[in-house]
mmCIF file of N, CA and C in Angstrom:
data_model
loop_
_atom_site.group_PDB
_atom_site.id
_atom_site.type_symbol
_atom_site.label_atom_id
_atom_site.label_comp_id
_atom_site.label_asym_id
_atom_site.label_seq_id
_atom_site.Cartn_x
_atom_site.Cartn_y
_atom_site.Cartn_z
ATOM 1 N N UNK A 265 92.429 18.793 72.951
ATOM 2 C CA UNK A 265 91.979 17.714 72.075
ATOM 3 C C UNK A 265 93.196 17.044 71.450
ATOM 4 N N UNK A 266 93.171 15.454 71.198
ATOM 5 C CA UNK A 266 94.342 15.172 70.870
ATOM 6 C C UNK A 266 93.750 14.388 69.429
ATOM 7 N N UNK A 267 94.711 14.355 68.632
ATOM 8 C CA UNK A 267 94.636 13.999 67.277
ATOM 9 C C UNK A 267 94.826 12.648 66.672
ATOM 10 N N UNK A 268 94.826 11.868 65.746
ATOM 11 C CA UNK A 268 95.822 10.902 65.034
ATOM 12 C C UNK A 268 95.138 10.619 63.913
ATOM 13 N N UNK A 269 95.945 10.391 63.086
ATOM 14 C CA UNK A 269 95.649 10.543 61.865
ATOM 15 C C UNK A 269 96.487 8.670 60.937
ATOM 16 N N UNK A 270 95.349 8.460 60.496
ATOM 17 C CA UNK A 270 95.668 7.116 60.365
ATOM 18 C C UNK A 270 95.335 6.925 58.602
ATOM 19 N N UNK A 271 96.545 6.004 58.054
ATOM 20 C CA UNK A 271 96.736 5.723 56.114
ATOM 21 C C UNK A 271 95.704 4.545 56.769
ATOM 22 N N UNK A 272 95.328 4.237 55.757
ATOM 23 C CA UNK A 272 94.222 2.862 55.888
ATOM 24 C C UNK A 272 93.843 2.404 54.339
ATOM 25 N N UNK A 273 93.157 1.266 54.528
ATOM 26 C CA UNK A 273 92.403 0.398 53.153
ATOM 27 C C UNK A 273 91.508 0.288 53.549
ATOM 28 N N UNK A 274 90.464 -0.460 52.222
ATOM 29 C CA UNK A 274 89.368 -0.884 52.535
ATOM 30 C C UNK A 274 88.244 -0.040 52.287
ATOM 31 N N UNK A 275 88.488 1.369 51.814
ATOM 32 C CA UNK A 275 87.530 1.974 51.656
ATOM 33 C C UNK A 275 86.779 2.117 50.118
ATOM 34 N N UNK A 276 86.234 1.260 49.574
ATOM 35 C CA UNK A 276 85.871 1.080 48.722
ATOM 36 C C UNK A 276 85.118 2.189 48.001
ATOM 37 N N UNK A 277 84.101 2.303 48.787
ATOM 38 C CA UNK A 277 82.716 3.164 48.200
ATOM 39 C C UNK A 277 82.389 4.116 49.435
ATOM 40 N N UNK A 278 81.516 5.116 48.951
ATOM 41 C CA UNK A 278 81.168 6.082 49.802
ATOM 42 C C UNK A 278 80.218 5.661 50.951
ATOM 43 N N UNK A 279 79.648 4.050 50.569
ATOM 44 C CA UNK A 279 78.622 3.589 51.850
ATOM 45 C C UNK A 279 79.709 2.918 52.637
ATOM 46 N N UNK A 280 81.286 2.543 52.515
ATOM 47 C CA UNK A 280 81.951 2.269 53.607
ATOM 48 C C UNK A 280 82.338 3.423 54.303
ATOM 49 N N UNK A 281 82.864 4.512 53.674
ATOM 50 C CA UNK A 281 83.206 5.714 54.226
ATOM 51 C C UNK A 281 82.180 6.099 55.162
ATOM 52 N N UNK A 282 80.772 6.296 55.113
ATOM 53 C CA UNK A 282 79.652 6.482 55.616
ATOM 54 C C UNK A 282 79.450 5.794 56.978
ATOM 55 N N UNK A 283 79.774 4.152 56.792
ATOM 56 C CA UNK A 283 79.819 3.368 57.826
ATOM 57 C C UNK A 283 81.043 3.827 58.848
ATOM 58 N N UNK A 284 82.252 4.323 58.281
ATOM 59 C CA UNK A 284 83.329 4.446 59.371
ATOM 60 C C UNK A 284 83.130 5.749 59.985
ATOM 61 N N UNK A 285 82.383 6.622 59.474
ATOM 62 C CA UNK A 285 82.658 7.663 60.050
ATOM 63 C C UNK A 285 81.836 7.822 61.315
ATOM 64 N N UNK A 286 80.099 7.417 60.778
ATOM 65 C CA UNK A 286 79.235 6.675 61.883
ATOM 66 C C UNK A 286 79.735 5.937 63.183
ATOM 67 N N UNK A 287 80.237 5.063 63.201
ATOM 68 C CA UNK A 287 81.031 4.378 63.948
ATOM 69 C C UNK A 287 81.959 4.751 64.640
ATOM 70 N N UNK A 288 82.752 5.711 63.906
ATOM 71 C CA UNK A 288 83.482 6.763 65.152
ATOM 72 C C UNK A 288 83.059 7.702 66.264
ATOM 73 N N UNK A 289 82.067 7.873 65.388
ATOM 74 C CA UNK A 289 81.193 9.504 66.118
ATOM 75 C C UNK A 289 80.231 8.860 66.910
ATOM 76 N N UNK A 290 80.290 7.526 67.068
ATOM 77 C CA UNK A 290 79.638 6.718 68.451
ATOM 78 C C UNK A 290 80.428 6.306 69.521
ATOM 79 N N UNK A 291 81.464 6.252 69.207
ATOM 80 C CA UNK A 291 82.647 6.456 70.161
ATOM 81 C C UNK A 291 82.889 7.591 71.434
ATOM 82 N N UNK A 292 82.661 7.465 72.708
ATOM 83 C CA UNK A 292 82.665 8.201 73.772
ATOM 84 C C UNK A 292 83.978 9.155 73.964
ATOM 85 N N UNK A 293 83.830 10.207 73.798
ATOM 86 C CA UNK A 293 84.816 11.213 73.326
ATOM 87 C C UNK A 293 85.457 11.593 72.126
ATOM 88 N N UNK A 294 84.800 11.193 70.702
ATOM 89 C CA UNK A 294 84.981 11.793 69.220
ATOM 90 C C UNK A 294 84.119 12.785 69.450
ATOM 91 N N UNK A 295 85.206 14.159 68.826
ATOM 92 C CA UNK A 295 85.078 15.286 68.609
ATOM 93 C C UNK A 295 84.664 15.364 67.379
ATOM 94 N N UNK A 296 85.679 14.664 66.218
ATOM 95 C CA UNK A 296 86.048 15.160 65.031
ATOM 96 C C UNK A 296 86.375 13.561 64.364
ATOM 97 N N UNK A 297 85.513 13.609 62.947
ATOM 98 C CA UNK A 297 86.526 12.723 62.057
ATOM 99 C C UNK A 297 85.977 13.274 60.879
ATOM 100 N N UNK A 298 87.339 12.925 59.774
ATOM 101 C CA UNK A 298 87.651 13.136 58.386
ATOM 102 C C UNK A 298 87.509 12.235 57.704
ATOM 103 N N UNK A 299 87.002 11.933 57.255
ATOM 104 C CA UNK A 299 87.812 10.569 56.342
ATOM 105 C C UNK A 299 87.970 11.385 54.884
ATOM 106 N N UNK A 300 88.696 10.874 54.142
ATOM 107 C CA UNK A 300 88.966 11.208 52.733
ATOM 108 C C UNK A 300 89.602 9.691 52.227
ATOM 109 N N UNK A 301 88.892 9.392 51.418
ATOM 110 C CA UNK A 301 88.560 8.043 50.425
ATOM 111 C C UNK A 301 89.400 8.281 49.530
ATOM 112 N N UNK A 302 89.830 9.614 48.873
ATOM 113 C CA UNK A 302 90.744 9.429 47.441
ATOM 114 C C UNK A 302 92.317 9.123 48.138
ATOM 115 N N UNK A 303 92.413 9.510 49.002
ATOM 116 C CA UNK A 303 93.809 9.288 49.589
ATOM 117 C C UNK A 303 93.855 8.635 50.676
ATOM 118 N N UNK A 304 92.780 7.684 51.395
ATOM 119 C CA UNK A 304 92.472 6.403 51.855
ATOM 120 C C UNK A 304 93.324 7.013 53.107
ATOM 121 N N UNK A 305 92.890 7.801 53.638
ATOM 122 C CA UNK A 305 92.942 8.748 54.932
ATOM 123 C C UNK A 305 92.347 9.138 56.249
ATOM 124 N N UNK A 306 91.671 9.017 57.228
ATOM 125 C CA UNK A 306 91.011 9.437 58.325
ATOM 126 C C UNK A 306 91.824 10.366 59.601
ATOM 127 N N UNK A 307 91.164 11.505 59.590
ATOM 128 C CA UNK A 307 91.822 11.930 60.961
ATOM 129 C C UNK A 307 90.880 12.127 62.217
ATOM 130 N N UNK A 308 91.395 11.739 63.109
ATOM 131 C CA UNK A 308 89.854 11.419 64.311
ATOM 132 C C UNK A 308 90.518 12.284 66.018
ATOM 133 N N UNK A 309 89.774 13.297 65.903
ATOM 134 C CA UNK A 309 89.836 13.952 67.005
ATOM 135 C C UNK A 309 88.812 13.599 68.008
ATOM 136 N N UNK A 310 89.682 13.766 69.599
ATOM 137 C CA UNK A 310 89.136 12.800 70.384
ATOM 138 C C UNK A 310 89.738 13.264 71.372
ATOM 139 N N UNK A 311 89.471 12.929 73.149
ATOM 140 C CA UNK A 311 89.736 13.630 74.502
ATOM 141 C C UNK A 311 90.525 12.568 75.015
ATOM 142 N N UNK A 312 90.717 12.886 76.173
ATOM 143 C CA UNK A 312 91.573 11.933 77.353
ATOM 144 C C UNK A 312 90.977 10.760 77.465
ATOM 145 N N UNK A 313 89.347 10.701 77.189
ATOM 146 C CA UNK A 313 88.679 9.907 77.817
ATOM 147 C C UNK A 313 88.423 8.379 76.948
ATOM 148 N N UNK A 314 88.920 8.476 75.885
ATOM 149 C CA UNK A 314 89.358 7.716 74.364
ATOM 150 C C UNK A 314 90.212 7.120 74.512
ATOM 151 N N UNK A 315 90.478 6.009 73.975
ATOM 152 C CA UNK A 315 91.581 5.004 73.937
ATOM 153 C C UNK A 315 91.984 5.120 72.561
ATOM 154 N N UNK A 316 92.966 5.188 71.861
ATOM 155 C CA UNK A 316 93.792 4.878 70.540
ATOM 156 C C UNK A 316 93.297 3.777 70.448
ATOM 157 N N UNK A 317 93.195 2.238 71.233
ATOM 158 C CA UNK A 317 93.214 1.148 70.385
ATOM 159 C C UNK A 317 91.565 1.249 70.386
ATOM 160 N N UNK A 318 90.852 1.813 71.038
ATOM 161 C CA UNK A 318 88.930 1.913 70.968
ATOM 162 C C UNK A 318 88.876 2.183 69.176
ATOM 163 N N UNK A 319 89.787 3.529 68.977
ATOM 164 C CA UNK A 319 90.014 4.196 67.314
ATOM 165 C C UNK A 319 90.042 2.930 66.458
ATOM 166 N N UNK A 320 91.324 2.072 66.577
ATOM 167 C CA UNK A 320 91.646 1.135 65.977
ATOM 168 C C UNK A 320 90.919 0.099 65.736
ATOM 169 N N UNK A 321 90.173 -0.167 66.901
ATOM 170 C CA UNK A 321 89.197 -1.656 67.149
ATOM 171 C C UNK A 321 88.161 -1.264 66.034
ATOM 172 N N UNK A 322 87.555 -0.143 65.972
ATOM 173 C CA UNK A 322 86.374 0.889 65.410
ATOM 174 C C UNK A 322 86.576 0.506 63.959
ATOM 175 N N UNK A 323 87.492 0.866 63.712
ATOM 176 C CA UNK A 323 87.997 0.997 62.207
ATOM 177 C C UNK A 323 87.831 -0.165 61.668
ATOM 178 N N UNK A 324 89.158 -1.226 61.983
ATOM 179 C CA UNK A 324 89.091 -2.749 62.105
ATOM 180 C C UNK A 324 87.931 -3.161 61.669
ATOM 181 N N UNK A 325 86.741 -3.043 62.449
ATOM 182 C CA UNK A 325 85.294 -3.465 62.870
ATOM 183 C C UNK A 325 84.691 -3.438 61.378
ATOM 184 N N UNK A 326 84.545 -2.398 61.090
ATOM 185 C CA UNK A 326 84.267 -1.967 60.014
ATOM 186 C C UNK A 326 84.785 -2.282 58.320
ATOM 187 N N UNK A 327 85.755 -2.548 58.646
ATOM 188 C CA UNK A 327 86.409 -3.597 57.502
ATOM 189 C C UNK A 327 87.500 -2.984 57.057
ATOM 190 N N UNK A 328 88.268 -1.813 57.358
ATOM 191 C CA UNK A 328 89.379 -1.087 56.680
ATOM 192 C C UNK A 328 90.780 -1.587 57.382
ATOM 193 N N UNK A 329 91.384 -2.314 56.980
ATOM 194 C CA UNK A 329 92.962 -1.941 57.312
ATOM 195 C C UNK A 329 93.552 -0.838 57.755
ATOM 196 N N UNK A 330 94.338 -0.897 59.127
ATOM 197 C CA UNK A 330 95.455 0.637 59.346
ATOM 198 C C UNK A 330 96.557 -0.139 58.863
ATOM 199 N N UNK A 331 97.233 1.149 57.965
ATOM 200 C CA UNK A 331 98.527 0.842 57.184
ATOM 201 C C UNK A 331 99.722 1.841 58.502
ATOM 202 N N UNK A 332 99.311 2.909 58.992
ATOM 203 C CA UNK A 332 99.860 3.988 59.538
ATOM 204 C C UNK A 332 99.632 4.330 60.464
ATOM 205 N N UNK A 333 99.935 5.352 61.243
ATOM 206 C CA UNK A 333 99.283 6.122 62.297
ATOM 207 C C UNK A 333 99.945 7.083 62.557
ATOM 208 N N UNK A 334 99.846 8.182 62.783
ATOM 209 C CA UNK A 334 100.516 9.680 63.274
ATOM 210 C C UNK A 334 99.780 10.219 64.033
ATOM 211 N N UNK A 335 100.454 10.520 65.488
ATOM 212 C CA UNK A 335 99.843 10.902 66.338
ATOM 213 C C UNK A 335 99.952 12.416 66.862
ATOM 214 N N UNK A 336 99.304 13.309 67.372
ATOM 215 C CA UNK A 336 99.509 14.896 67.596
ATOM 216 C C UNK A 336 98.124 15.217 68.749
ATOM 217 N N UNK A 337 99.151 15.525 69.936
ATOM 218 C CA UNK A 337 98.466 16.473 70.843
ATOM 219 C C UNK A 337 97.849 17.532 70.859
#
């Protein structure tokens, strides 16, 4: 499983958090996501079969800014 872990904005309230996390976990090969709102954080575990920018587009979509990204195999 490969990892990345992305700083972001935009997360206002717990019904955006709600919306991004939804939205990931519809994504074809999410394993895993985190989000944490006090430190405007997400980490999204995911397979071969996943694209990084699918992650990104997802997020985007949803209304949050990526400030970051750190990536781990």
């Amino acid at each position: 499983m490969n990892r990345v872990h992305y700083t972001i904005s935009g997360i206002q309230n717990s019904e955006v958090k709600t919306q991004l996390k939804n939205a990931l976990e519809k994504l074809d090969g999410i394993s895993m996501v985190n989000v944490d709102a006090a430190r405007e954080s997400i980490e999204v575990g995911y397979n071969e079969s996943t694209d990084e920018n699918s992650i990104k587009s997802c997020i985007e979509n949803v209304g949050c800014s990526i400030k970051n990204q750190t990536s781990q195999s």
